[in-house]
Amino acid sequence: MTENLFKDEVVANQFNDYNDVLEQVLGYNFVLSILKSTQAKKILDYGCGPGKVSLRLANQLSADIVAVDESAKMIEIAKRERKHQQIDYKIVKKDNLDFISDNSVDGAIACYVFINNQSEQRILKIMREIYRTLRPNSHFIILDTNPNTTGVPFSTFQNGEPGKSYSYGEERVEKLNLDSQEKLILHDFNWPNCMYETNLK
């Protein structure tokens, strides 16, 4: 199994420096609008990274945010740079949310989490654990790179090689453009829409 690169301090710092304006425009605004419409009081941000999305949630919603990540380096950055009275940052171990009670969360998000997991079995385990924490009829919002844009160069990133056809769950290289002109090279996995639909059902 591929080691989580975000546990590395250099990678964590580079990812923190990445300008996620495109993700904000194409994804985070939509996530925020859904959660705002539900008037959620407690939200789980699974795979919060350096806390960028958690802080956006806290600044725009009157909700408590439980922000979790398996990378201690990411949580360290989040606590240092994106501290907020509404956010409780925690390290999640072995995908276990045992510090959150059943049916106690009004909404959950997982932004760019599942594309970084090579095991579909693990993805299903995480989905089940998140589902356990959710109150009935609450929302679980997943935001990942659109699999239909694989190989397309965007202004801030490119996921996969142009013209290459990736098989189900195949590893692919993602390049994030940093302001310093260097690229942060990550490895994620090609999950088509049907993977999400099947496992969510």
PDB file of C-alpha atoms in Angstrom:
ATOM      1  CA  MET A   1       0.000   0.000   0.000  1.00  0.00           C
ATOM      2  CA  THR A   2       1.291   3.470  -0.894  1.00  0.00           C
ATOM      3  CA  GLU A   3       2.345   5.484   2.155  1.00  0.00           C
ATOM      4  CA  ASN A   4       0.412   8.687   2.745  1.00  0.00           C
ATOM      5  CA  LEU A   5       2.740  11.365   1.357  1.00  0.00           C
ATOM      6  CA  PHE A   6       1.025  14.050   3.432  1.00  0.00           C
ATOM      7  CA  LYS A   7       2.622  12.621   6.579  1.00  0.00           C
ATOM      8  CA  ASP A   8       5.946  13.950   5.266  1.00  0.00           C
ATOM      9  CA  GLU A   9       6.706  17.421   6.653  1.00  0.00           C
ATOM     10  CA  VAL A  10       8.048  18.820   3.352  1.00  0.00           C
ATOM     11  CA  VAL A  11       5.009  17.585   1.388  1.00  0.00           C
ATOM     12  CA  ALA A  12       2.628  18.866   4.077  1.00  0.00           C
ATOM     13  CA  ASN A  13       4.225  22.325   3.923  1.00  0.00           C
ATOM     14  CA  GLN A  14       4.174  22.377   0.116  1.00  0.00           C
ATOM     15  CA  PHE A  15       0.520  21.348   0.072  1.00  0.00           C
ATOM     16  CA  ASN A  16      -0.239  24.090   2.559  1.00  0.00           C
ATOM     17  CA  ASP A  17       1.408  26.601   0.185  1.00  0.00           C
ATOM     18  CA  TYR A  18      -0.659  25.392  -2.781  1.00  0.00           C
ATOM     19  CA  ASN A  19      -3.141  28.015  -4.022  1.00  0.00           C
ATOM     20  CA  ASP A  20      -6.490  26.200  -4.084  1.00  0.00           C
ATOM     21  CA  VAL A  21      -8.442  29.013  -5.752  1.00  0.00           C
ATOM     22  CA  LEU A  22      -9.634  26.705  -8.545  1.00  0.00           C
ATOM     23  CA  GLU A  23     -10.934  24.153  -6.043  1.00  0.00           C
ATOM     24  CA  GLN A  24     -12.669  27.026  -4.229  1.00  0.00           C
ATOM     25  CA  VAL A  25     -14.469  28.190  -7.376  1.00  0.00           C
ATOM     26  CA  LEU A  26     -15.339  24.752  -8.754  1.00  0.00           C
ATOM     27  CA  GLY A  27     -16.005  22.849  -5.543  1.00  0.00           C
ATOM     28  CA  TYR A  28     -15.790  24.426  -2.108  1.00  0.00           C
ATOM     29  CA  ASN A  29     -18.386  27.101  -2.843  1.00  0.00           C
ATOM     30  CA  PHE A  30     -20.867  24.348  -3.750  1.00  0.00           C
ATOM     31  CA  VAL A  31     -20.050  22.402  -0.571  1.00  0.00           C
ATOM     32  CA  LEU A  32     -20.573  25.529   1.534  1.00  0.00           C
ATOM     33  CA  SER A  33     -23.886  26.344  -0.133  1.00  0.00           C
ATOM     34  CA  ILE A  34     -25.289  22.886   0.649  1.00  0.00           C
ATOM     35  CA  LEU A  35     -24.202  22.958   4.283  1.00  0.00           C
ATOM     36  CA  LYS A  36     -25.479  26.515   4.673  1.00  0.00           C
ATOM     37  CA  SER A  37     -28.901  25.479   3.362  1.00  0.00           C
ATOM     38  CA  THR A  38     -29.161  22.642   5.895  1.00  0.00           C
ATOM     39  CA  GLN A  39     -28.279  24.883   8.859  1.00  0.00           C
ATOM     40  CA  ALA A  40     -25.979  22.178  10.199  1.00  0.00           C
ATOM     41  CA  LYS A  41     -24.759  22.759  13.745  1.00  0.00           C
ATOM     42  CA  LYS A  42     -21.990  20.125  13.801  1.00  0.00           C
ATOM     43  CA  ILE A  43     -19.943  19.218  10.731  1.00  0.00           C
ATOM     44  CA  LEU A  44     -17.253  16.593  10.207  1.00  0.00           C
ATOM     45  CA  ASP A  45     -14.419  17.504   7.832  1.00  0.00           C
ATOM     46  CA  TYR A  46     -12.758  14.151   7.129  1.00  0.00           C
ATOM     47  CA  GLY A  47      -9.240  14.498   5.709  1.00  0.00           C
ATOM     48  CA  CYS A  48      -9.043  18.192   6.559  1.00  0.00           C
ATOM     49  CA  GLY A  49      -5.361  18.555   5.652  1.00  0.00           C
ATOM     50  CA  PRO A  50      -3.989  21.947   6.733  1.00  0.00           C
ATOM     51  CA  GLY A  51      -7.481  23.187   7.611  1.00  0.00           C
ATOM     52  CA  LYS A  52      -8.225  25.435   4.641  1.00  0.00           C
ATOM     53  CA  VAL A  53     -11.763  24.150   4.066  1.00  0.00           C
ATOM     54  CA  SER A  54     -12.495  23.860   7.791  1.00  0.00           C
ATOM     55  CA  LEU A  55     -11.628  27.519   8.248  1.00  0.00           C
ATOM     56  CA  ARG A  56     -13.881  28.515   5.350  1.00  0.00           C
ATOM     57  CA  LEU A  57     -16.716  26.568   6.966  1.00  0.00           C
ATOM     58  CA  ALA A  58     -16.120  28.167  10.365  1.00  0.00           C
ATOM     59  CA  ASN A  59     -15.978  31.664   8.886  1.00  0.00           C
ATOM     60  CA  GLN A  60     -19.241  31.277   6.973  1.00  0.00           C
ATOM     61  CA  LEU A  61     -21.363  28.985   9.134  1.00  0.00           C
ATOM     62  CA  SER A  62     -22.431  29.053  12.754  1.00  0.00           C
ATOM     63  CA  ALA A  63     -21.444  25.418  13.177  1.00  0.00           C
ATOM     64  CA  ASP A  64     -18.904  23.485  15.189  1.00  0.00           C
ATOM     65  CA  ILE A  65     -16.374  21.751  12.949  1.00  0.00           C
ATOM     66  CA  VAL A  66     -14.675  18.475  13.853  1.00  0.00           C
ATOM     67  CA  ALA A  67     -11.697  18.457  11.470  1.00  0.00           C
ATOM     68  CA  VAL A  68      -9.728  15.205  11.272  1.00  0.00           C
ATOM     69  CA  ASP A  69      -6.717  13.979   9.349  1.00  0.00           C
ATOM     70  CA  GLU A  70      -4.356  11.024   9.664  1.00  0.00           C
ATOM     71  CA  SER A  71      -1.317  13.253   9.074  1.00  0.00           C
ATOM     72  CA  ALA A  72       0.011  14.721  12.322  1.00  0.00           C
ATOM     73  CA  LYS A  73       1.992  17.229  10.214  1.00  0.00           C
ATOM     74  CA  MET A  74      -1.188  18.499   8.563  1.00  0.00           C
ATOM     75  CA  ILE A  75      -2.981  18.841  11.895  1.00  0.00           C
ATOM     76  CA  GLU A  76       0.040  20.684  13.304  1.00  0.00           C
ATOM     77  CA  ILE A  77      -0.129  23.204  10.433  1.00  0.00           C
ATOM     78  CA  ALA A  78      -3.911  23.553  10.798  1.00  0.00           C
ATOM     79  CA  LYS A  79      -3.695  24.234  14.539  1.00  0.00           C
ATOM     80  CA  ARG A  80      -0.911  26.753  14.012  1.00  0.00           C
ATOM     81  CA  GLU A  81      -2.218  28.644  10.976  1.00  0.00           C
ATOM     82  CA  ARG A  82      -5.998  28.130  10.997  1.00  0.00           C
ATOM     83  CA  LYS A  83      -7.008  28.139  14.614  1.00  0.00           C
ATOM     84  CA  HIS A  84     -10.666  29.012  15.195  1.00  0.00           C
ATOM     85  CA  GLN A  85     -12.912  28.676  18.223  1.00  0.00           C
ATOM     86  CA  GLN A  86     -15.446  26.661  16.204  1.00  0.00           C
ATOM     87  CA  ILE A  87     -12.874  24.111  14.953  1.00  0.00           C
ATOM     88  CA  ASP A  88     -11.644  21.062  16.853  1.00  0.00           C
ATOM     89  CA  TYR A  89      -8.682  19.534  15.004  1.00  0.00           C
ATOM     90  CA  LYS A  90      -7.982  15.862  15.697  1.00  0.00           C
ATOM     91  CA  ILE A  91      -5.684  13.138  14.369  1.00  0.00           C
ATOM     92  CA  VAL A  92      -7.653  10.130  13.133  1.00  0.00           C
ATOM     93  CA  LYS A  93      -5.977   6.744  13.584  1.00  0.00           C
ATOM     94  CA  LYS A  94      -6.766   3.637  11.555  1.00  0.00           C
ATOM     95  CA  ASP A  95      -9.777   5.435  10.022  1.00  0.00           C
ATOM     96  CA  ASN A  96     -11.535   5.220  13.389  1.00  0.00           C
ATOM     97  CA  LEU A  97     -13.778   8.051  14.568  1.00  0.00           C
ATOM     98  CA  ASP A  98     -14.353   6.544  17.996  1.00  0.00           C
ATOM     99  CA  PHE A  99     -14.261  10.033  19.533  1.00  0.00           C
ATOM    100  CA  ILE A 100     -17.516  10.885  17.690  1.00  0.00           C
ATOM    101  CA  SER A 101     -20.792   9.334  18.858  1.00  0.00           C
ATOM    102  CA  ASP A 102     -23.278   7.606  16.564  1.00  0.00           C
ATOM    103  CA  ASN A 103     -25.842   9.881  14.897  1.00  0.00           C
ATOM    104  CA  SER A 104     -24.285  13.055  16.320  1.00  0.00           C
ATOM    105  CA  VAL A 105     -23.123  14.966  13.228  1.00  0.00           C
ATOM    106  CA  ASP A 106     -25.398  17.142  11.050  1.00  0.00           C
ATOM    107  CA  GLY A 107     -23.226  16.947   7.955  1.00  0.00           C
ATOM    108  CA  ALA A 108     -19.895  15.571   6.736  1.00  0.00           C
ATOM    109  CA  ILE A 109     -17.472  16.367   3.940  1.00  0.00           C
ATOM    110  CA  ALA A 110     -14.509  14.519   2.449  1.00  0.00           C
ATOM    111  CA  CYS A 111     -12.601  16.743   0.030  1.00  0.00           C
ATOM    112  CA  TYR A 112      -9.903  15.095  -2.094  1.00  0.00           C
ATOM    113  CA  VAL A 113      -9.693  12.131   0.281  1.00  0.00           C
ATOM    114  CA  PHE A 114     -10.750   9.085  -1.706  1.00  0.00           C
ATOM    115  CA  ILE A 115      -8.621   9.837  -4.777  1.00  0.00           C
ATOM    116  CA  ASN A 116      -5.623   9.488  -2.442  1.00  0.00           C
ATOM    117  CA  ASN A 117      -6.610   5.971  -1.365  1.00  0.00           C
ATOM    118  CA  GLN A 118      -5.623   2.968  -3.448  1.00  0.00           C
ATOM    119  CA  SER A 119      -7.809   0.498  -1.546  1.00  0.00           C
ATOM    120  CA  GLU A 120     -11.500   0.437  -2.391  1.00  0.00           C
ATOM    121  CA  GLN A 121     -12.032  -1.669   0.729  1.00  0.00           C
ATOM    122  CA  ARG A 122     -10.512   1.108   2.829  1.00  0.00           C
ATOM    123  CA  ILE A 123     -12.649   3.735   1.092  1.00  0.00           C
ATOM    124  CA  LEU A 124     -15.762   1.735   1.974  1.00  0.00           C
ATOM    125  CA  LYS A 125     -14.575   1.421   5.578  1.00  0.00           C
ATOM    126  CA  ILE A 126     -14.149   5.208   5.832  1.00  0.00           C
ATOM    127  CA  MET A 127     -17.552   5.805   4.254  1.00  0.00           C
ATOM    128  CA  ARG A 128     -19.171   3.433   6.762  1.00  0.00           C
ATOM    129  CA  GLU A 129     -17.469   5.121   9.694  1.00  0.00           C
ATOM    130  CA  ILE A 130     -18.564   8.567   8.529  1.00  0.00           C
ATOM    131  CA  TYR A 131     -22.098   7.282   7.946  1.00  0.00           C
ATOM    132  CA  ARG A 132     -22.176   5.952  11.520  1.00  0.00           C
ATOM    133  CA  THR A 133     -21.611   9.450  12.894  1.00  0.00           C
ATOM    134  CA  LEU A 134     -24.307  11.117  10.784  1.00  0.00           C
ATOM    135  CA  ARG A 135     -27.764  11.969  12.020  1.00  0.00           C
ATOM    136  CA  PRO A 136     -30.607  10.562   9.872  1.00  0.00           C
ATOM    137  CA  ASN A 137     -31.269  12.573   6.694  1.00  0.00           C
ATOM    138  CA  SER A 138     -28.068  14.622   7.000  1.00  0.00           C
ATOM    139  CA  HIS A 139     -25.670  15.216   4.116  1.00  0.00           C
ATOM    140  CA  PHE A 140     -22.359  13.525   3.312  1.00  0.00           C
ATOM    141  CA  ILE A 141     -20.616  15.533   0.583  1.00  0.00           C
ATOM    142  CA  ILE A 142     -17.684  14.093  -1.343  1.00  0.00           C
ATOM    143  CA  LEU A 143     -15.515  16.381  -3.444  1.00  0.00           C
ATOM    144  CA  ASP A 144     -12.871  14.713  -5.603  1.00  0.00           C
ATOM    145  CA  THR A 145     -11.281  15.478  -8.964  1.00  0.00           C
ATOM    146  CA  ASN A 146     -13.738  14.736 -11.766  1.00  0.00           C
ATOM    147  CA  PRO A 147     -12.555  11.445 -13.321  1.00  0.00           C
ATOM    148  CA  ASN A 148     -13.711  12.729 -16.715  1.00  0.00           C
ATOM    149  CA  THR A 149     -11.046  15.470 -16.627  1.00  0.00           C
ATOM    150  CA  THR A 150      -8.075  13.113 -16.252  1.00  0.00           C
ATOM    151  CA  GLY A 151      -5.121  14.451 -18.226  1.00  0.00           C
ATOM    152  CA  VAL A 152      -6.617  17.929 -18.680  1.00  0.00           C
ATOM    153  CA  PRO A 153      -4.168  20.683 -17.651  1.00  0.00           C
ATOM    154  CA  PHE A 154      -5.783  23.290 -15.399  1.00  0.00           C
ATOM    155  CA  SER A 155      -4.149  26.531 -14.272  1.00  0.00           C
ATOM    156  CA  THR A 156      -3.118  25.129 -10.887  1.00  0.00           C
ATOM    157  CA  PHE A 157      -2.922  21.361 -11.391  1.00  0.00           C
ATOM    158  CA  GLN A 158      -2.978  18.419 -13.764  1.00  0.00           C
ATOM    159  CA  ASN A 159      -4.240  14.995 -12.771  1.00  0.00           C
ATOM    160  CA  GLY A 160      -2.907  12.198 -14.980  1.00  0.00           C
ATOM    161  CA  GLU A 161      -1.222  12.252 -18.362  1.00  0.00           C
ATOM    162  CA  PRO A 162      -2.999  13.611 -21.462  1.00  0.00           C
ATOM    163  CA  GLY A 163      -4.272  10.894 -23.777  1.00  0.00           C
ATOM    164  CA  LYS A 164      -3.628   8.069 -21.320  1.00  0.00           C
ATOM    165  CA  SER A 165      -6.517   5.780 -20.425  1.00  0.00           C
ATOM    166  CA  TYR A 166      -6.428   4.698 -16.776  1.00  0.00           C
ATOM    167  CA  SER A 167      -7.980   1.495 -15.518  1.00  0.00           C
ATOM    168  CA  TYR A 168     -10.183   1.134 -12.443  1.00  0.00           C
ATOM    169  CA  GLY A 169      -8.187   2.203  -9.382  1.00  0.00           C
ATOM    170  CA  GLU A 170      -4.940   2.638 -11.320  1.00  0.00           C
ATOM    171  CA  GLU A 171      -2.320   4.935  -9.823  1.00  0.00           C
ATOM    172  CA  ARG A 172      -1.801   8.238 -11.603  1.00  0.00           C
ATOM    173  CA  VAL A 173       0.466  11.218 -11.049  1.00  0.00           C
ATOM    174  CA  GLU A 174      -1.005  14.524  -9.965  1.00  0.00           C
ATOM    175  CA  LYS A 175       1.017  17.723 -10.387  1.00  0.00           C
ATOM    176  CA  LEU A 176       0.136  20.778  -8.321  1.00  0.00           C
ATOM    177  CA  ASN A 177       1.601  24.086  -9.482  1.00  0.00           C
ATOM    178  CA  LEU A 178       3.149  26.032  -6.610  1.00  0.00           C
ATOM    179  CA  ASP A 179       3.765  29.783  -6.604  1.00  0.00           C
ATOM    180  CA  SER A 180       7.501  29.088  -6.445  1.00  0.00           C
ATOM    181  CA  GLN A 181       7.270  27.643  -9.992  1.00  0.00           C
ATOM    182  CA  GLU A 182       8.032  24.156  -8.697  1.00  0.00           C
ATOM    183  CA  LYS A 183       5.503  21.343  -8.836  1.00  0.00           C
ATOM    184  CA  LEU A 184       4.281  19.185  -5.988  1.00  0.00           C
ATOM    185  CA  ILE A 185       4.099  15.632  -7.309  1.00  0.00           C
ATOM    186  CA  LEU A 186       1.424  13.468  -5.701  1.00  0.00           C
ATOM    187  CA  HIS A 187       0.113  10.007  -6.465  1.00  0.00           C
ATOM    188  CA  ASP A 188      -3.595   9.416  -6.528  1.00  0.00           C
ATOM    189  CA  PHE A 189      -5.877   6.804  -8.040  1.00  0.00           C
ATOM    190  CA  ASN A 190      -8.355   6.634 -10.886  1.00  0.00           C
ATOM    191  CA  TRP A 191     -11.768   6.037  -9.348  1.00  0.00           C
ATOM    192  CA  PRO A 192     -14.672   6.366 -11.807  1.00  0.00           C
ATOM    193  CA  ASN A 193     -18.048   7.693 -10.701  1.00  0.00           C
ATOM    194  CA  CYS A 194     -19.433   4.168 -10.358  1.00  0.00           C
ATOM    195  CA  MET A 195     -17.010   3.435  -7.498  1.00  0.00           C
ATOM    196  CA  TYR A 196     -18.503   6.258  -5.436  1.00  0.00           C
ATOM    197  CA  GLU A 197     -22.085   5.386  -6.341  1.00  0.00           C
ATOM    198  CA  THR A 198     -21.727   1.672  -5.571  1.00  0.00           C
ATOM    199  CA  ASN A 199     -19.983   2.110  -2.229  1.00  0.00           C
ATOM    200  CA  LEU A 200     -22.240   4.930  -1.073  1.00  0.00           C
ATOM    201  CA  LYS A 201     -25.272   2.711  -1.710  1.00  0.00           C
TER     202      LYS A 201
END
